[in-house]
mmCIF file of C-alpha atoms in Angstrom:
data_model
loop_
_atom_site.group_PDB
_atom_site.id
_atom_site.type_symbol
_atom_site.label_atom_id
_atom_site.label_comp_id
_atom_site.label_asym_id
_atom_site.label_seq_id
_atom_site.Cartn_x
_atom_site.Cartn_y
_atom_site.Cartn_z
ATOM 1 C CA MET A 21 25.901 -9.753 -8.027
ATOM 2 C CA VAL A 22 25.453 -13.242 -9.494
ATOM 3 C CA LEU A 23 22.122 -15.079 -9.288
ATOM 4 C CA SER A 24 21.309 -18.702 -9.930
ATOM 5 C CA ASP A 25 18.043 -20.289 -10.587
ATOM 6 C CA LYS A 26 16.997 -23.910 -9.955
ATOM 7 C CA GLY A 27 18.414 -24.862 -13.439
ATOM 8 C CA GLY A 28 21.804 -23.502 -12.722
ATOM 9 C CA LEU A 29 21.598 -20.496 -15.083
ATOM 10 C CA LEU A 30 23.775 -17.696 -13.930
ATOM 11 C CA ALA A 31 22.946 -14.072 -14.549
ATOM 12 C CA ARG A 32 25.143 -11.129 -13.825
ATOM 13 C CA LEU A 33 23.303 -8.023 -12.767
ATOM 14 C CA ARG A 34 24.994 -4.724 -13.657
ATOM 15 C CA PRO A 35 22.908 -1.664 -12.613
ATOM 16 C CA LEU A 36 24.159 1.529 -14.088
ATOM 17 C CA SER A 37 23.124 4.823 -12.557
ATOM 18 C CA GLY A 38 23.501 8.569 -13.354
ATOM 19 C CA LEU A 39 22.993 11.479 -11.002
ATOM 20 C CA GLY A 40 22.040 15.050 -11.795
ATOM 21 C CA LEU A 41 21.627 17.933 -9.451
ATOM 22 C CA GLY A 42 20.389 21.537 -10.046
ATOM 23 C CA ALA A 43 19.285 24.644 -8.230
ATOM 24 C CA ALA A 44 17.637 27.789 -9.161
ATOM 25 C CA LEU A 45 18.109 30.956 -6.866
ATOM 26 C CA GLY A 46 15.736 33.831 -6.573
ATOM 27 C CA ASP A 47 16.270 37.220 -5.098
ATOM 28 C CA GLY A 48 17.940 35.628 -2.082
ATOM 29 C CA GLU A 49 14.720 34.476 -0.485
ATOM 30 C CA GLN A 50 13.345 31.899 -2.754
ATOM 31 C CA TYR A 51 15.047 29.003 -4.409
ATOM 32 C CA MET A 52 14.295 25.627 -6.079
ATOM 33 C CA SER A 53 16.403 22.554 -6.232
ATOM 34 C CA TRP A 54 15.961 19.255 -8.181
ATOM 35 C CA ILE A 55 17.615 15.892 -8.422
ATOM 36 C CA HIS A 56 17.470 13.371 -11.259
ATOM 37 C CA ILE A 57 18.758 9.836 -11.044
ATOM 38 C CA GLN A 58 18.531 7.472 -14.041
ATOM 39 C CA ASP A 59 18.918 3.704 -13.476
ATOM 40 C CA LEU A 60 19.436 0.952 -16.075
ATOM 41 C CA ALA A 61 19.151 -2.634 -14.733
ATOM 42 C CA ARG A 62 18.931 -6.147 -16.172
ATOM 43 C CA LEU A 63 16.146 -7.338 -13.904
ATOM 44 C CA ILE A 64 13.605 -6.535 -16.481
ATOM 45 C CA LEU A 65 14.315 -7.208 -20.231
ATOM 46 C CA LYS A 66 12.520 -5.599 -23.199
ATOM 47 C CA ALA A 67 12.507 -7.620 -26.308
ATOM 48 C CA VAL A 68 16.238 -8.006 -27.340
ATOM 49 C CA ARG A 69 17.375 -5.110 -25.142
ATOM 50 C CA SER A 70 18.813 -6.191 -21.765
ATOM 51 C CA LYS A 71 17.989 -3.055 -19.952
ATOM 52 C CA GLU A 72 14.968 -1.083 -18.723
ATOM 53 C CA MET A 73 14.956 2.510 -17.745
ATOM 54 C CA SER A 74 13.855 3.912 -14.445
ATOM 55 C CA GLY A 75 13.948 7.397 -13.168
ATOM 56 C CA VAL A 76 14.098 9.136 -9.806
ATOM 57 C CA TYR A 77 12.838 12.841 -10.073
ATOM 58 C CA ASN A 78 12.628 15.208 -7.177
ATOM 59 C CA ALA A 79 11.978 18.967 -7.005
ATOM 60 C CA VAL A 80 11.812 21.062 -3.957
ATOM 61 C CA ALA A 81 10.855 24.699 -3.637
ATOM 62 C CA PRO A 82 10.873 26.354 -0.142
ATOM 63 C CA ASN A 83 9.928 29.969 0.385
ATOM 64 C CA PRO A 84 10.856 31.832 3.624
ATOM 65 C CA VAL A 85 7.674 34.028 3.829
ATOM 66 C CA SER A 86 8.688 35.563 7.185
ATOM 67 C CA ASN A 87 11.388 37.650 5.547
ATOM 68 C CA GLU A 88 8.775 39.477 3.461
ATOM 69 C CA GLU A 89 8.052 43.053 4.401
ATOM 70 C CA PHE A 90 4.286 42.564 5.070
ATOM 71 C CA MET A 91 5.142 39.729 7.548
ATOM 72 C CA LYS A 92 7.256 42.006 9.891
ATOM 73 C CA LYS A 93 3.988 43.498 11.287
ATOM 74 C CA LEU A 94 3.193 40.075 12.828
ATOM 75 C CA GLU A 95 5.853 40.111 15.664
ATOM 76 C CA PHE A 96 4.735 36.924 17.202
ATOM 77 C CA ILE A 97 5.646 34.985 13.994
ATOM 78 C CA SER A 98 9.282 34.671 14.238
ATOM 79 C CA ALA A 99 9.828 32.382 11.137
ATOM 80 C CA LEU A 100 7.422 31.142 8.428
ATOM 81 C CA LYS A 101 8.551 29.030 5.404
ATOM 82 C CA LEU A 102 6.317 27.580 2.775
ATOM 83 C CA ARG A 103 7.466 24.574 0.856
ATOM 84 C CA GLY A 104 6.329 22.219 -1.929
ATOM 85 C CA SER A 105 7.954 19.260 -3.579
ATOM 86 C CA TRP A 106 7.173 16.730 -6.369
ATOM 87 C CA GLY A 107 8.871 13.529 -7.080
ATOM 88 C CA GLU A 108 8.612 10.349 -9.247
ATOM 89 C CA THR A 109 10.254 7.037 -8.566
ATOM 90 C CA GLY A 110 10.446 3.610 -10.037
ATOM 91 C CA ALA A 111 10.532 0.244 -8.369
ATOM 92 C CA GLN A 112 11.683 -3.192 -9.729
ATOM 93 C CA ASN A 113 11.412 -5.524 -6.665
ATOM 94 C CA ILE A 114 10.542 -8.616 -8.493
ATOM 95 C CA GLN A 115 12.080 -11.882 -9.595
ATOM 96 C CA PRO A 116 14.841 -11.255 -12.202
ATOM 97 C CA PHE A 117 13.814 -11.714 -15.881
ATOM 98 C CA SER A 118 10.119 -12.141 -15.148
ATOM 99 C CA ASN A 119 9.366 -11.326 -18.887
ATOM 100 C CA VAL A 120 11.017 -14.369 -20.273
ATOM 101 C CA SER A 121 10.088 -18.091 -19.954
ATOM 102 C CA LEU A 122 12.325 -20.422 -18.032
ATOM 103 C CA ALA A 123 12.997 -24.075 -18.886
ATOM 104 C CA GLN A 124 13.189 -26.604 -16.160
ATOM 105 C CA TRP A 125 15.612 -29.450 -16.834
ATOM 106 C CA GLY A 126 15.079 -33.028 -15.586
ATOM 107 C CA ASN A 127 11.485 -33.698 -15.892
ATOM 108 C CA THR A 128 10.443 -36.978 -17.576
ATOM 109 C CA ILE A 129 7.499 -37.669 -19.804
ATOM 110 C CA ASP A 130 5.877 -41.163 -19.875
ATOM 111 C CA PHE A 131 4.635 -42.062 -23.427
ATOM 112 C CA GLN A 132 1.835 -44.677 -23.670
ATOM 113 C CA ASN A 133 1.985 -45.403 -19.903
ATOM 114 C CA ASN A 134 5.208 -47.536 -20.656
ATOM 115 C CA THR A 135 8.029 -46.991 -18.247
ATOM 116 C CA THR A 136 10.581 -48.208 -20.840
ATOM 117 C CA LEU A 137 9.654 -45.104 -22.902
ATOM 118 C CA LEU A 138 10.342 -42.395 -20.359
ATOM 119 C CA GLN A 139 12.077 -39.374 -21.977
ATOM 120 C CA THR A 140 13.886 -36.469 -20.367
ATOM 121 C CA ALA A 141 12.126 -33.106 -21.146
ATOM 122 C CA THR A 142 12.712 -29.460 -20.587
ATOM 123 C CA PRO A 143 9.271 -27.934 -20.173
ATOM 124 C CA SER A 144 8.673 -24.292 -19.423
ATOM 125 C CA SER A 145 8.294 -23.742 -15.654
ATOM 126 C CA ARG A 146 6.519 -20.299 -15.758
ATOM 127 C CA LEU A 147 4.526 -18.176 -18.272
ATOM 128 C CA PRO A 148 6.467 -14.976 -19.415
ATOM 129 C CA ASN A 149 5.117 -11.460 -19.613
ATOM 130 C CA ALA A 150 6.793 -9.436 -22.267
ATOM 131 C CA ASP A 151 4.974 -6.345 -21.259
ATOM 132 C CA VAL A 152 6.048 -6.155 -17.570
ATOM 133 C CA LYS A 153 7.759 -2.885 -16.465
ATOM 134 C CA TRP A 154 8.656 -0.893 -13.485
ATOM 135 C CA GLU A 155 5.996 0.383 -11.200
ATOM 136 C CA THR A 156 5.954 4.192 -10.877
ATOM 137 C CA THR A 157 5.215 6.300 -7.784
ATOM 138 C CA VAL A 158 4.381 9.987 -8.076
ATOM 139 C CA GLU A 159 4.327 12.024 -4.809
ATOM 140 C CA THR A 160 3.308 15.639 -4.314
ATOM 141 C CA ASN A 161 3.888 17.429 -1.007
ATOM 142 C CA ALA A 162 2.972 20.917 0.303
ATOM 143 C CA GLY A 163 3.430 22.447 3.725
ATOM 144 C CA PHE A 164 4.862 24.983 5.962
ATOM 145 C CA ASP A 165 7.337 25.442 8.957
ATOM 146 C CA MET A 166 6.381 28.150 11.458
ATOM 147 C CA GLY A 167 8.098 29.500 14.548
ATOM 148 C CA LEU A 168 6.206 31.519 17.172
ATOM 149 C CA PHE A 169 7.349 33.815 20.035
ATOM 150 C CA GLY A 170 11.017 33.648 19.151
ATOM 151 C CA ASN A 171 10.816 30.042 18.026
ATOM 152 C CA GLN A 172 9.742 28.912 21.380
ATOM 153 C CA VAL A 173 6.679 27.231 19.697
ATOM 154 C CA ASN A 174 7.482 25.446 16.382
ATOM 155 C CA ILE A 175 4.766 24.117 14.017
ATOM 156 C CA THR A 176 5.214 21.868 11.078
ATOM 157 C CA PHE A 177 2.427 20.993 8.723
ATOM 158 C CA ASP A 178 2.529 18.758 5.656
ATOM 159 C CA TRP A 179 0.028 17.524 3.034
ATOM 160 C CA TYR A 180 1.006 14.655 0.771
ATOM 161 C CA ASN A 181 -0.521 12.785 -2.132
ATOM 162 C CA LYS A 182 1.288 9.637 -3.263
ATOM 163 C CA LYS A 183 -0.052 7.618 -6.292
ATOM 164 C CA THR A 184 1.511 4.400 -7.455
ATOM 165 C CA LYS A 185 0.528 2.946 -10.889
ATOM 166 C CA ASP A 186 1.545 -0.223 -12.762
ATOM 167 C CA LEU A 187 1.808 -2.035 -9.408
ATOM 168 C CA LEU A 188 3.927 -5.104 -9.672
ATOM 169 C CA LEU A 189 2.262 -8.431 -8.768
ATOM 170 C CA GLY A 190 4.086 -11.682 -8.873
ATOM 171 C CA ASN A 191 2.531 -15.049 -9.497
ATOM 172 C CA LEU A 192 -0.775 -13.866 -11.013
ATOM 173 C CA PRO A 193 -3.565 -16.341 -9.949
ATOM 174 C CA LEU A 194 -4.325 -18.645 -12.803
ATOM 175 C CA PRO A 195 -6.723 -21.792 -13.003
ATOM 176 C CA GLY A 196 -5.132 -25.012 -11.914
ATOM 177 C CA TYR A 197 -5.523 -26.655 -15.310
ATOM 178 C CA VAL A 198 -3.101 -24.141 -16.899
ATOM 179 C CA GLY A 199 -0.178 -26.017 -15.422
ATOM 180 C CA PHE A 200 2.029 -23.032 -14.946
ATOM 181 C CA SER A 201 2.783 -20.547 -12.117
ATOM 182 C CA GLY A 202 1.360 -17.224 -12.805
ATOM 183 C CA PRO A 203 3.479 -14.502 -14.516
ATOM 184 C CA THR A 204 4.505 -11.206 -12.914
ATOM 185 C CA VAL A 205 2.212 -8.400 -14.148
ATOM 186 C CA ASN A 206 1.597 -4.743 -13.600
ATOM 187 C CA LEU A 207 -1.689 -4.512 -11.898
ATOM 188 C CA GLY A 208 -3.781 -1.450 -11.097
ATOM 189 C CA THR A 209 -3.232 1.941 -9.247
ATOM 190 C CA MET A 210 -3.140 2.761 -5.565
ATOM 191 C CA GLU A 211 -3.347 6.113 -3.819
ATOM 192 C CA ASN A 212 -2.217 7.357 -0.405
ATOM 193 C CA LYS A 213 -2.872 10.831 0.805
ATOM 194 C CA GLY A 214 -2.988 12.564 4.089
ATOM 195 C CA LEU A 215 -1.834 15.223 6.589
ATOM 196 C CA GLU A 216 0.987 15.369 9.101
ATOM 197 C CA PHE A 217 0.974 18.047 11.939
ATOM 198 C CA GLN A 218 3.458 18.546 14.698
ATOM 199 C CA VAL A 219 3.867 21.102 17.540
ATOM 200 C CA ASP A 220 7.073 21.439 19.640
ATOM 201 C CA VAL A 221 7.261 23.665 22.678
ATOM 202 C CA ARG A 222 10.535 24.453 24.011
ATOM 203 C CA ASP A 223 11.467 25.531 27.593
ATOM 204 C CA ILE A 224 8.184 24.683 29.268
ATOM 205 C CA LEU A 225 10.305 24.629 32.348
ATOM 206 C CA LYS A 226 13.891 25.966 32.399
ATOM 207 C CA SER A 227 16.215 26.622 35.250
ATOM 208 C CA SER A 228 19.855 26.468 35.814
ATOM 209 C CA GLU A 229 19.595 22.737 36.314
ATOM 210 C CA LEU A 230 16.572 21.478 34.508
ATOM 211 C CA LYS A 231 14.959 21.927 31.133
ATOM 212 C CA ILE A 232 11.766 20.351 29.747
ATOM 213 C CA ASP A 233 10.477 20.394 26.075
ATOM 214 C CA VAL A 234 7.190 18.878 25.000
ATOM 215 C CA GLY A 235 6.089 17.974 21.519
ATOM 216 C CA ALA A 236 2.988 16.275 19.945
ATOM 217 C CA ASN A 237 2.232 15.120 16.497
ATOM 218 C CA ILE A 238 -0.723 13.613 14.689
ATOM 219 C CA SER A 239 -1.065 12.160 11.089
ATOM 220 C CA THR A 240 -3.700 10.664 9.025
ATOM 221 C CA ASN A 241 -3.515 8.506 5.804
ATOM 222 C CA LYS A 242 -6.313 7.553 3.413
ATOM 223 C CA ASN A 243 -5.459 4.558 1.308
ATOM 224 C CA GLN A 244 -7.621 3.849 -1.586
ATOM 225 C CA VAL A 245 -7.531 1.293 -4.439
ATOM 226 C CA VAL A 246 -8.110 3.288 -7.560
ATOM 227 C CA ASP A 247 -8.012 0.360 -10.174
ATOM 228 C CA ILE A 248 -7.194 -3.357 -10.068
ATOM 229 C CA GLY A 249 -6.821 -4.108 -13.761
ATOM 230 C CA TYR A 250 -7.570 -7.643 -14.733
ATOM 231 C CA PHE A 251 -9.737 -8.366 -11.726
ATOM 232 C CA ASP A 252 -12.396 -5.788 -12.605
ATOM 233 C CA LYS A 253 -14.162 -5.503 -9.344
ATOM 234 C CA ASN A 254 -12.240 -7.275 -6.594
ATOM 235 C CA PHE A 255 -9.008 -9.040 -5.765
ATOM 236 C CA GLY A 256 -9.187 -11.634 -2.999
ATOM 237 C CA GLN A 257 -12.325 -13.468 -1.992
ATOM 238 C CA GLY A 258 -12.812 -12.572 1.595
ATOM 239 C CA GLY A 259 -13.801 -15.127 4.251
ATOM 240 C CA TYR A 260 -13.454 -16.184 7.786
ATOM 241 C CA ILE A 261 -10.572 -15.191 10.020
ATOM 242 C CA GLY A 262 -7.814 -17.669 9.265
ATOM 243 C CA THR A 263 -8.842 -18.129 5.689
ATOM 244 C CA ASN A 264 -8.673 -15.577 2.833
ATOM 245 C CA ASN A 265 -10.413 -12.830 4.635
ATOM 246 C CA GLY A 266 -8.925 -9.777 2.802
ATOM 247 C CA ARG A 267 -10.354 -8.162 -0.321
ATOM 248 C CA SER A 268 -9.338 -5.210 -2.375
ATOM 249 C CA TYR A 269 -12.012 -3.218 -4.208
ATOM 250 C CA PRO A 270 -11.870 0.048 -6.100
ATOM 251 C CA GLY A 271 -12.749 2.887 -3.776
ATOM 252 C CA GLN A 272 -11.855 0.853 -0.622
ATOM 253 C CA GLU A 273 -8.554 0.325 1.278
ATOM 254 C CA TRP A 274 -6.133 -2.389 0.151
ATOM 255 C CA GLY A 275 -6.716 -5.606 1.986
ATOM 256 C CA VAL A 276 -9.936 -4.576 3.767
ATOM 257 C CA PHE A 277 -11.466 -7.330 5.840
ATOM 258 C CA TYR A 278 -14.508 -8.598 4.049
ATOM 259 C CA GLY A 279 -17.016 -11.043 5.687
ATOM 260 C CA TYR A 280 -20.294 -11.441 7.752
ATOM 261 C CA LYS A 281 -21.681 -9.119 10.420
ATOM 262 C CA PHE A 282 -22.474 -10.902 13.523
ATOM 263 C CA ALA A 283 -26.152 -10.510 14.623
ATOM 264 C CA GLY A 284 -26.346 -12.698 17.735
ATOM 265 C CA ILE A 285 -27.231 -16.366 18.408
ATOM 266 C CA PHE A 286 -30.237 -18.347 17.077
ATOM 267 C CA GLN A 287 -32.373 -18.739 20.153
ATOM 268 C CA SER A 288 -34.849 -21.303 18.840
ATOM 269 C CA GLN A 289 -35.836 -23.551 15.971
ATOM 270 C CA GLN A 290 -38.891 -21.372 15.478
ATOM 271 C CA GLU A 291 -36.709 -18.310 14.785
ATOM 272 C CA ILE A 292 -34.700 -20.327 12.256
ATOM 273 C CA ASP A 293 -37.988 -21.541 10.538
ATOM 274 C CA ASP A 294 -39.424 -17.930 10.303
ATOM 275 C CA LEU A 295 -36.253 -16.638 8.778
ATOM 276 C CA ASN A 296 -36.124 -19.509 6.314
ATOM 277 C CA ALA A 297 -39.690 -18.923 5.354
ATOM 278 C CA ALA A 298 -38.946 -15.232 4.838
ATOM 279 C CA ALA A 299 -35.870 -16.069 2.756
ATOM 280 C CA LYS A 300 -38.185 -18.220 0.443
ATOM 281 C CA THR A 301 -40.626 -15.455 -0.007
ATOM 282 C CA ARG A 302 -37.943 -12.780 -0.685
ATOM 283 C CA ALA A 303 -36.223 -15.112 -3.197
ATOM 284 C CA ALA A 304 -39.587 -15.504 -4.998
ATOM 285 C CA GLU A 305 -40.109 -11.687 -5.111
ATOM 286 C CA LEU A 306 -36.723 -11.339 -6.623
ATOM 287 C CA GLY A 307 -37.373 -14.021 -9.258
ATOM 288 C CA LEU A 308 -34.522 -16.242 -8.163
ATOM 289 C CA ASN A 309 -34.582 -19.835 -9.520
ATOM 290 C CA ASN A 310 -33.754 -21.387 -6.160
ATOM 291 C CA SER A 311 -36.652 -19.662 -4.332
ATOM 292 C CA ALA A 312 -38.249 -23.056 -3.236
ATOM 293 C CA SER A 313 -35.029 -24.169 -1.524
ATOM 294 C CA ALA A 314 -33.806 -20.770 -0.274
ATOM 295 C CA VAL A 315 -32.782 -20.615 3.456
ATOM 296 C CA TYR A 316 -31.612 -17.685 5.539
ATOM 297 C CA GLN A 317 -28.178 -18.934 6.364
ATOM 298 C CA SER A 318 -27.789 -22.735 5.953
ATOM 299 C CA ALA A 319 -29.908 -25.867 5.804
ATOM 300 C CA LEU A 320 -27.815 -27.252 8.782
ATOM 301 C CA THR A 321 -28.445 -24.226 10.989
ATOM 302 C CA LYS A 322 -29.625 -25.131 14.509
ATOM 303 C CA PRO A 323 -30.387 -23.249 17.855
ATOM 304 C CA GLY A 324 -27.128 -21.982 19.329
ATOM 305 C CA ASP A 325 -25.407 -21.220 16.058
ATOM 306 C CA ARG A 326 -24.118 -17.847 15.274
ATOM 307 C CA LYS A 327 -26.442 -15.591 13.285
ATOM 308 C CA TYR A 328 -25.334 -13.175 10.616
ATOM 309 C CA GLN A 329 -27.105 -10.025 9.420
ATOM 310 C CA ASP A 330 -28.902 -9.637 6.119
ATOM 311 C CA ILE A 331 -26.856 -6.900 4.531
ATOM 312 C CA ASN A 332 -28.357 -6.524 1.092
ATOM 313 C CA GLY A 333 -32.070 -7.307 1.708
ATOM 314 C CA THR A 334 -32.076 -10.444 -0.167
ATOM 315 C CA GLY A 335 -33.563 -12.551 2.744
ATOM 316 C CA ASN A 336 -30.330 -14.325 3.640
ATOM 317 C CA ASP A 337 -26.987 -13.373 5.245
ATOM 318 C CA GLY A 338 -24.436 -11.381 3.270
ATOM 319 C CA LYS A 339 -20.907 -10.058 3.385
ATOM 320 C CA LEU A 340 -19.844 -6.522 3.648
ATOM 321 C CA PHE A 341 -16.636 -4.468 4.077
ATOM 322 C CA MET A 342 -16.340 -4.558 7.871
ATOM 323 C CA VAL A 343 -12.899 -3.547 9.341
ATOM 324 C CA PHE A 344 -10.300 -1.364 7.649
ATOM 325 C CA PRO A 345 -6.749 -2.502 8.364
ATOM 326 C CA MET A 346 -5.230 0.962 8.468
ATOM 327 C CA GLU A 347 -5.378 3.537 11.249
ATOM 328 C CA LYS A 348 -7.275 6.689 10.374
ATOM 329 C CA TRP A 349 -5.450 8.921 12.946
ATOM 330 C CA MET A 350 -2.000 8.288 14.472
ATOM 331 C CA PRO A 351 -1.278 10.596 17.372
ATOM 332 C CA ALA A 352 1.970 10.779 19.422
ATOM 333 C CA THR A 353 3.644 12.752 22.101
ATOM 334 C CA LEU A 354 7.234 13.390 22.973
ATOM 335 C CA SER A 355 8.718 14.921 26.162
ATOM 336 C CA THR A 356 12.331 15.699 26.700
ATOM 337 C CA LEU A 357 13.875 16.133 30.122
ATOM 338 C CA ALA A 358 17.290 17.521 30.315
ATOM 339 C CA LEU A 359 19.484 17.870 33.378
ATOM 340 C CA LEU A 360 21.942 20.721 33.050
ATOM 341 C CA ILE A 361 25.324 20.528 34.739
ATOM 342 C CA GLN A 362 27.172 23.700 34.528
ATOM 343 C CA ASN A 363 30.406 22.726 36.429
ATOM 344 C CA LEU A 364 31.891 19.352 36.838
ATOM 345 C CA PHE A 365 34.971 18.925 39.040
ATOM 346 C CA THR A 366 36.875 15.752 39.902
ATOM 347 C CA VAL A 367 39.162 15.406 42.797
#
């Protein structure tokens, strides 16, 4: 694959991969299998080396417990298999060569504000990051598959824990006076964990012409920002809908909505005056420098305006984490209707 940037530089990407498989058998009942994939790619350079390692590791160990002697007494359990897995993967979905600086040809520099002294220049168009590397995801799974009553009822359960570290973030926000677009960095850690549960019932109704199966599943996922690196406490400012209303904060979900909590409408000027007076009193109690000019919401607030709640007890409105963008529970149902035709004749 050939890529070209704005300056016409061509780069040929030559990913090289290796694959390894293995399996370990027990006494005919238990076994383990694993896979290892190693990639070398030119998307990320390290010093003078034009390659970076990435691994995909996966190990699976199922155990058919229903074949054990002690399980044969439980006749209603027709099948039971315990399973567990662990895997590690790398991701490199960023702009190629993000750890080197690029020169942009064609810009001109005006010396002494004299158009006769314009000079062509090749300034750097972005800041490099020599330490950028692949982001890594480690996932652990554990669960079981169970069949009841001759496998008429089948149950599947799975628990997972997925943690991604060294998250790749392109164009790190920088102050405007820097004059460059931000570099690509490895920023923070995120975790997802949850449960998945599914039940399938076969032959709810079965005749010579009709067959009905029913299934239902439910899953839950808890997303949490563990660390956000450079930003210390938060990434994103939060605000009104239509602006930058998302914020990421350690201990919260990624991109949680952050803003004001609506508390009604200002009914009168007297209500506004009372709240402003209380805001001044509270600011003085807290020792704030602006206690004399403190207001509850805004100096321009008038009757009929929206009123926001005082969240932190400072005497004025405040923001809080309000709405979480990810569903906590995700249920679903599935029904299968089959029409059975035993004999078909054409004349």
